[in-house]
Amino acid sequence: MIRRQFQIRRAFSATALASAMFCDLIRSSTARGRVNVAGKTFSLEERPSATESRDGVLLAAARDSSHPRQVTDWSEVGPDEVVLVMSERATGA
Amino acid sequence: MQVSPKAVPYDIGVAKTNRGEPAHTSGLAIVVGNDALAQEVCRILAADGHDVTVIWGQDAPGLRRRIEECGGRFVDGDPRDPHVLFQAGAVPAGVLLALAEDDRINLEVALQAREANPGVRIVMRQYNRALARKLAENLTNCAVVSLAAHSAATYAAAAVDPECFLGIEFPTGSHELVGFSRRAPRELGVSGMRLIDAEHRLQCRILACDGDLRDRDRVLAPNDELTLFGRVERLSLAAMPLKKARRDVSWVATRIRLIASEFDPLLRVLVVAGAAVFVIATAYFGIALHLSPVTAAYFVTATMTTVGYGDIALADKGALSQIAGMLLMLAGLLIANLALAFVAAALIRAQWNALQGLRPIRQAGHIVVFGAGRVGTRVVDFLCELGATVAVVERTPAPELVARARLETSASLPGTARSMQRSSSATCGPPGARSSLPIATPPISKLLLAREHVAAISPSSCALPSRTSRR
């Protein structure tokens, strides 16, 4: 209603943006929220590249607080980098 | 940022813990809080198969009913009381989510729960960023998140790229923004290209095309829906560069209209009256004293400014000329003094504005942020890091924000408006704002202001992403 009344291009609720992340954080501190792509809900994780799990769609890598690089393959990621990974949720909310 | 043009088959795995174990989807979770966040988290956890108990003891009418509708159990009591935590099941609980709006309550509850059950995992909401960082470093098996910090990334990303639907700070603490956006190939100029070639050209990742996540060799049709991922600067380049100035004829006309509208009405009357008196007096004395137009104008100027050289005198020019001379002297005195008063006031105002960090914005393509609370401040941080020109409209800005606006030597934060009564070119910059971002709770007053601003200065192009309390 507010979008229509005020001709707003996009309306975001801080609660809606963060609530899923709070739920994902109960299983892992690396959770960074959820995103809907192609009708599916994916969990986003920021984790060290050195972790064993290499599941999910690799999105970006960065060293310390440097600019993130877009990467598509684990071979492009250094051992001391952090990566952003998108994994399909087994159970969606 | 380079994108490999080779086709990479996506391995879409199932979410796991950072140790590689499958995520558990059941167990007792205790939620502390009474606002929309607590209810939404309760709803999601219950849907995920958790047994959820929400604790809140302060006055919250209807909370029990709303929690039960979300699939949770409600315990009425002070969450800081160890007995209440025990009653709610803190000892067997696997997870405690402290989501109250008060940092101190969250911290007290977390410490009580940890004392009762050293193995409990704690997820805590904290507004104080420094405290949150310290807690996350020193409290084991604990995640501390700022709601403001997390959501600000999306607001900032949407202000830069209007089609962005999720922004994330990556890596955490870097102020670097990555985001997800939806666009059609025709908007990006990549119609007819293969998907991997379009990625290479855009330097953005194309995650899905028309709901298809896997076909990397697909040729893009003009109206396909692409889901893009990349750094927000790259996503925004697909729309328009951050500081692209649009100074066409309409821009100039709107600018002139806005400047004219900001003149004090009394000053406008004064200017018109002074000009009229000058012209009429010049014409009269030119005829009455047989002076050339230039000499008459010289005489009127000398009289009106009370200089009075005495080279042209009215002593023997008749009563009518002397009466006209006296009226001219009085009018000159009035107009000159009022003009001086306006100039002095303008100088004092300029000095005051400079002290308040209210500097004028002189370029288009800026972003206006309405509200500089916890979220707004973070949004401004992100936008400044991206190199955007930001104007902040806030009735009571934090001293740090004012100091920053005052001392900033670059164009990153040129204006901080304190007046919420109107958003004019003086406070929000010239026409051609890239977006207006109303961020406040409750947002209605900011929304009204932002709508007025958008309608006034850039009705066709200005994006208006907003914060709302409901989805």
mmCIF file of C-alpha atoms in Angstrom, chain B residues 346-471:
data_model
loop_
_atom_site.group_PDB
_atom_site.id
_atom_site.type_symbol
_atom_site.label_atom_id
_atom_site.label_comp_id
_atom_site.label_asym_id
_atom_site.label_seq_id
_atom_site.Cartn_x
_atom_site.Cartn_y
_atom_site.Cartn_z
ATOM 1 C CA ALA B 346 22.900 36.054 4.630
ATOM 2 C CA LEU B 347 26.545 36.131 5.726
ATOM 3 C CA ILE B 348 25.635 35.056 9.267
ATOM 4 C CA ARG B 349 23.390 32.300 7.883
ATOM 5 C CA ALA B 350 26.157 31.071 5.607
ATOM 6 C CA GLN B 351 28.547 30.949 8.555
ATOM 7 C CA TRP B 352 25.966 29.094 10.682
ATOM 8 C CA ASN B 353 25.254 26.633 7.875
ATOM 9 C CA ALA B 354 28.967 25.970 7.471
ATOM 10 C CA LEU B 355 29.215 25.253 11.200
ATOM 11 C CA GLN B 356 26.252 22.850 10.920
ATOM 12 C CA GLY B 357 27.758 21.060 7.941
ATOM 13 C CA LEU B 358 25.080 22.416 5.600
ATOM 14 C CA ARG B 359 27.038 22.806 2.436
ATOM 15 C CA PRO B 360 25.318 23.278 -0.899
ATOM 16 C CA ILE B 361 25.424 20.508 -3.451
ATOM 17 C CA ARG B 362 26.471 21.720 -6.851
ATOM 18 C CA GLN B 363 26.306 18.586 -8.933
ATOM 19 C CA ALA B 364 23.601 16.229 -10.129
ATOM 20 C CA GLY B 365 23.524 12.482 -9.582
ATOM 21 C CA HIS B 366 23.568 12.714 -5.810
ATOM 22 C CA ILE B 367 21.571 10.581 -3.353
ATOM 23 C CA VAL B 368 19.300 12.104 -0.728
ATOM 24 C CA VAL B 369 18.949 10.108 2.497
ATOM 25 C CA PHE B 370 15.991 11.039 4.692
ATOM 26 C CA GLY B 371 16.776 10.007 8.249
ATOM 27 C CA ALA B 372 20.157 9.440 9.869
ATOM 28 C CA GLY B 373 19.486 7.045 12.693
ATOM 29 C CA ARG B 374 21.236 3.728 13.113
ATOM 30 C CA VAL B 375 20.373 2.499 9.623
ATOM 31 C CA GLY B 376 20.713 5.870 7.893
ATOM 32 C CA THR B 377 24.189 6.445 9.292
ATOM 33 C CA ARG B 378 25.349 3.083 8.000
ATOM 34 C CA VAL B 379 23.763 3.782 4.621
ATOM 35 C CA VAL B 380 25.650 7.086 4.428
ATOM 36 C CA ASP B 381 28.884 5.240 5.286
ATOM 37 C CA PHE B 382 28.319 2.748 2.483
ATOM 38 C CA LEU B 383 27.375 5.405 -0.057
ATOM 39 C CA CYS B 384 30.372 7.580 0.778
ATOM 40 C CA GLU B 385 32.626 4.545 0.396
ATOM 41 C CA LEU B 386 31.115 4.029 -3.054
ATOM 42 C CA GLY B 387 32.038 7.615 -3.931
ATOM 43 C CA ALA B 388 28.464 8.849 -4.131
ATOM 44 C CA THR B 389 27.507 12.419 -3.280
ATOM 45 C CA VAL B 390 25.092 12.243 -0.361
ATOM 46 C CA ALA B 391 22.731 14.771 1.170
ATOM 47 C CA VAL B 392 21.261 13.804 4.534
ATOM 48 C CA VAL B 393 17.957 15.225 5.756
ATOM 49 C CA GLU B 394 17.682 14.805 9.508
ATOM 50 C CA ARG B 395 15.975 16.915 12.157
ATOM 51 C CA THR B 396 18.439 16.003 14.919
ATOM 52 C CA PRO B 397 21.624 14.698 13.329
ATOM 53 C CA ALA B 398 24.232 13.025 15.508
ATOM 54 C CA PRO B 399 27.178 15.307 16.353
ATOM 55 C CA GLU B 400 29.514 12.950 14.512
ATOM 56 C CA LEU B 401 27.504 13.342 11.314
ATOM 57 C CA VAL B 402 27.501 17.130 11.601
ATOM 58 C CA ALA B 403 31.237 17.161 12.259
ATOM 59 C CA ARG B 404 31.802 14.906 9.303
ATOM 60 C CA ALA B 405 29.701 17.048 6.985
ATOM 61 C CA ARG B 406 31.498 20.176 8.198
ATOM 62 C CA LEU B 407 35.012 18.851 7.915
ATOM 63 C CA GLU B 408 34.663 16.711 4.807
ATOM 64 C CA THR B 409 36.938 18.165 2.157
ATOM 65 C CA SER B 410 35.770 15.895 -0.639
ATOM 66 C CA ALA B 411 32.301 16.042 -2.118
ATOM 67 C CA SER B 412 31.274 12.885 -0.349
ATOM 68 C CA LEU B 413 28.977 14.480 2.243
ATOM 69 C CA PRO B 414 28.221 17.995 1.126
ATOM 70 C CA GLY B 415 24.942 18.639 2.869
ATOM 71 C CA THR B 416 23.238 17.795 6.121
ATOM 72 C CA ALA B 417 19.844 19.406 6.339
ATOM 73 C CA ARG B 418 18.340 19.938 9.761
ATOM 74 C CA SER B 419 15.049 21.346 8.619
ATOM 75 C CA MET B 420 12.389 18.723 8.028
ATOM 76 C CA GLN B 421 9.881 21.305 6.863
ATOM 77 C CA ARG B 422 10.872 21.289 3.220
ATOM 78 C CA SER B 423 13.446 19.696 1.027
ATOM 79 C CA SER B 424 14.658 22.311 -1.358
ATOM 80 C CA SER B 425 17.640 22.678 -3.615
ATOM 81 C CA ALA B 426 19.534 24.308 -0.760
ATOM 82 C CA THR B 427 19.196 21.258 1.448
ATOM 83 C CA CYS B 428 18.885 18.412 -1.003
ATOM 84 C CA GLY B 429 20.867 19.621 -3.943
ATOM 85 C CA PRO B 430 19.973 20.545 -7.474
ATOM 86 C CA PRO B 431 17.618 18.628 -9.751
ATOM 87 C CA GLY B 432 18.848 15.327 -11.100
ATOM 88 C CA ALA B 433 19.117 13.430 -7.809
ATOM 89 C CA ARG B 434 19.888 9.803 -8.494
ATOM 90 C CA SER B 435 17.613 8.540 -5.735
ATOM 91 C CA SER B 436 15.820 9.559 -2.596
ATOM 92 C CA LEU B 437 15.997 7.147 0.288
ATOM 93 C CA PRO B 438 13.470 7.543 3.097
ATOM 94 C CA ILE B 439 14.872 5.561 6.040
ATOM 95 C CA ALA B 440 13.153 6.077 9.338
ATOM 96 C CA THR B 441 10.672 4.553 11.753
ATOM 97 C CA PRO B 442 7.890 5.543 11.445
ATOM 98 C CA PRO B 443 8.608 6.433 7.851
ATOM 99 C CA ILE B 444 5.456 8.297 6.854
ATOM 100 C CA SER B 445 6.796 11.813 7.524
ATOM 101 C CA LYS B 446 9.992 10.965 5.675
ATOM 102 C CA LEU B 447 7.991 9.410 2.848
ATOM 103 C CA LEU B 448 5.921 12.564 2.461
ATOM 104 C CA LEU B 449 9.066 14.646 2.426
ATOM 105 C CA ALA B 450 10.791 12.357 -0.036
ATOM 106 C CA ARG B 451 7.784 12.304 -2.349
ATOM 107 C CA GLU B 452 7.682 16.087 -2.273
ATOM 108 C CA HIS B 453 11.385 16.194 -3.012
ATOM 109 C CA VAL B 454 11.157 13.755 -5.882
ATOM 110 C CA ALA B 455 8.162 15.552 -7.365
ATOM 111 C CA ALA B 456 9.937 18.899 -7.041
ATOM 112 C CA ILE B 457 13.317 18.177 -8.481
ATOM 113 C CA SER B 458 13.429 15.040 -10.549
ATOM 114 C CA PRO B 459 10.032 13.515 -11.138
ATOM 115 C CA SER B 460 10.998 11.188 -13.943
ATOM 116 C CA SER B 461 14.358 9.776 -13.051
ATOM 117 C CA CYS B 462 14.692 9.663 -9.307
ATOM 118 C CA ALA B 463 14.465 6.212 -7.744
ATOM 119 C CA LEU B 464 12.726 6.074 -4.381
ATOM 120 C CA PRO B 465 13.684 2.980 -2.439
ATOM 121 C CA SER B 466 12.201 2.988 1.031
ATOM 122 C CA ARG B 467 12.280 1.337 4.411
ATOM 123 C CA THR B 468 8.983 -0.050 5.611
ATOM 124 C CA SER B 469 7.949 -1.767 8.779
ATOM 125 C CA ARG B 470 5.998 -4.423 6.919
ATOM 126 C CA ARG B 471 6.688 -6.412 3.812
#
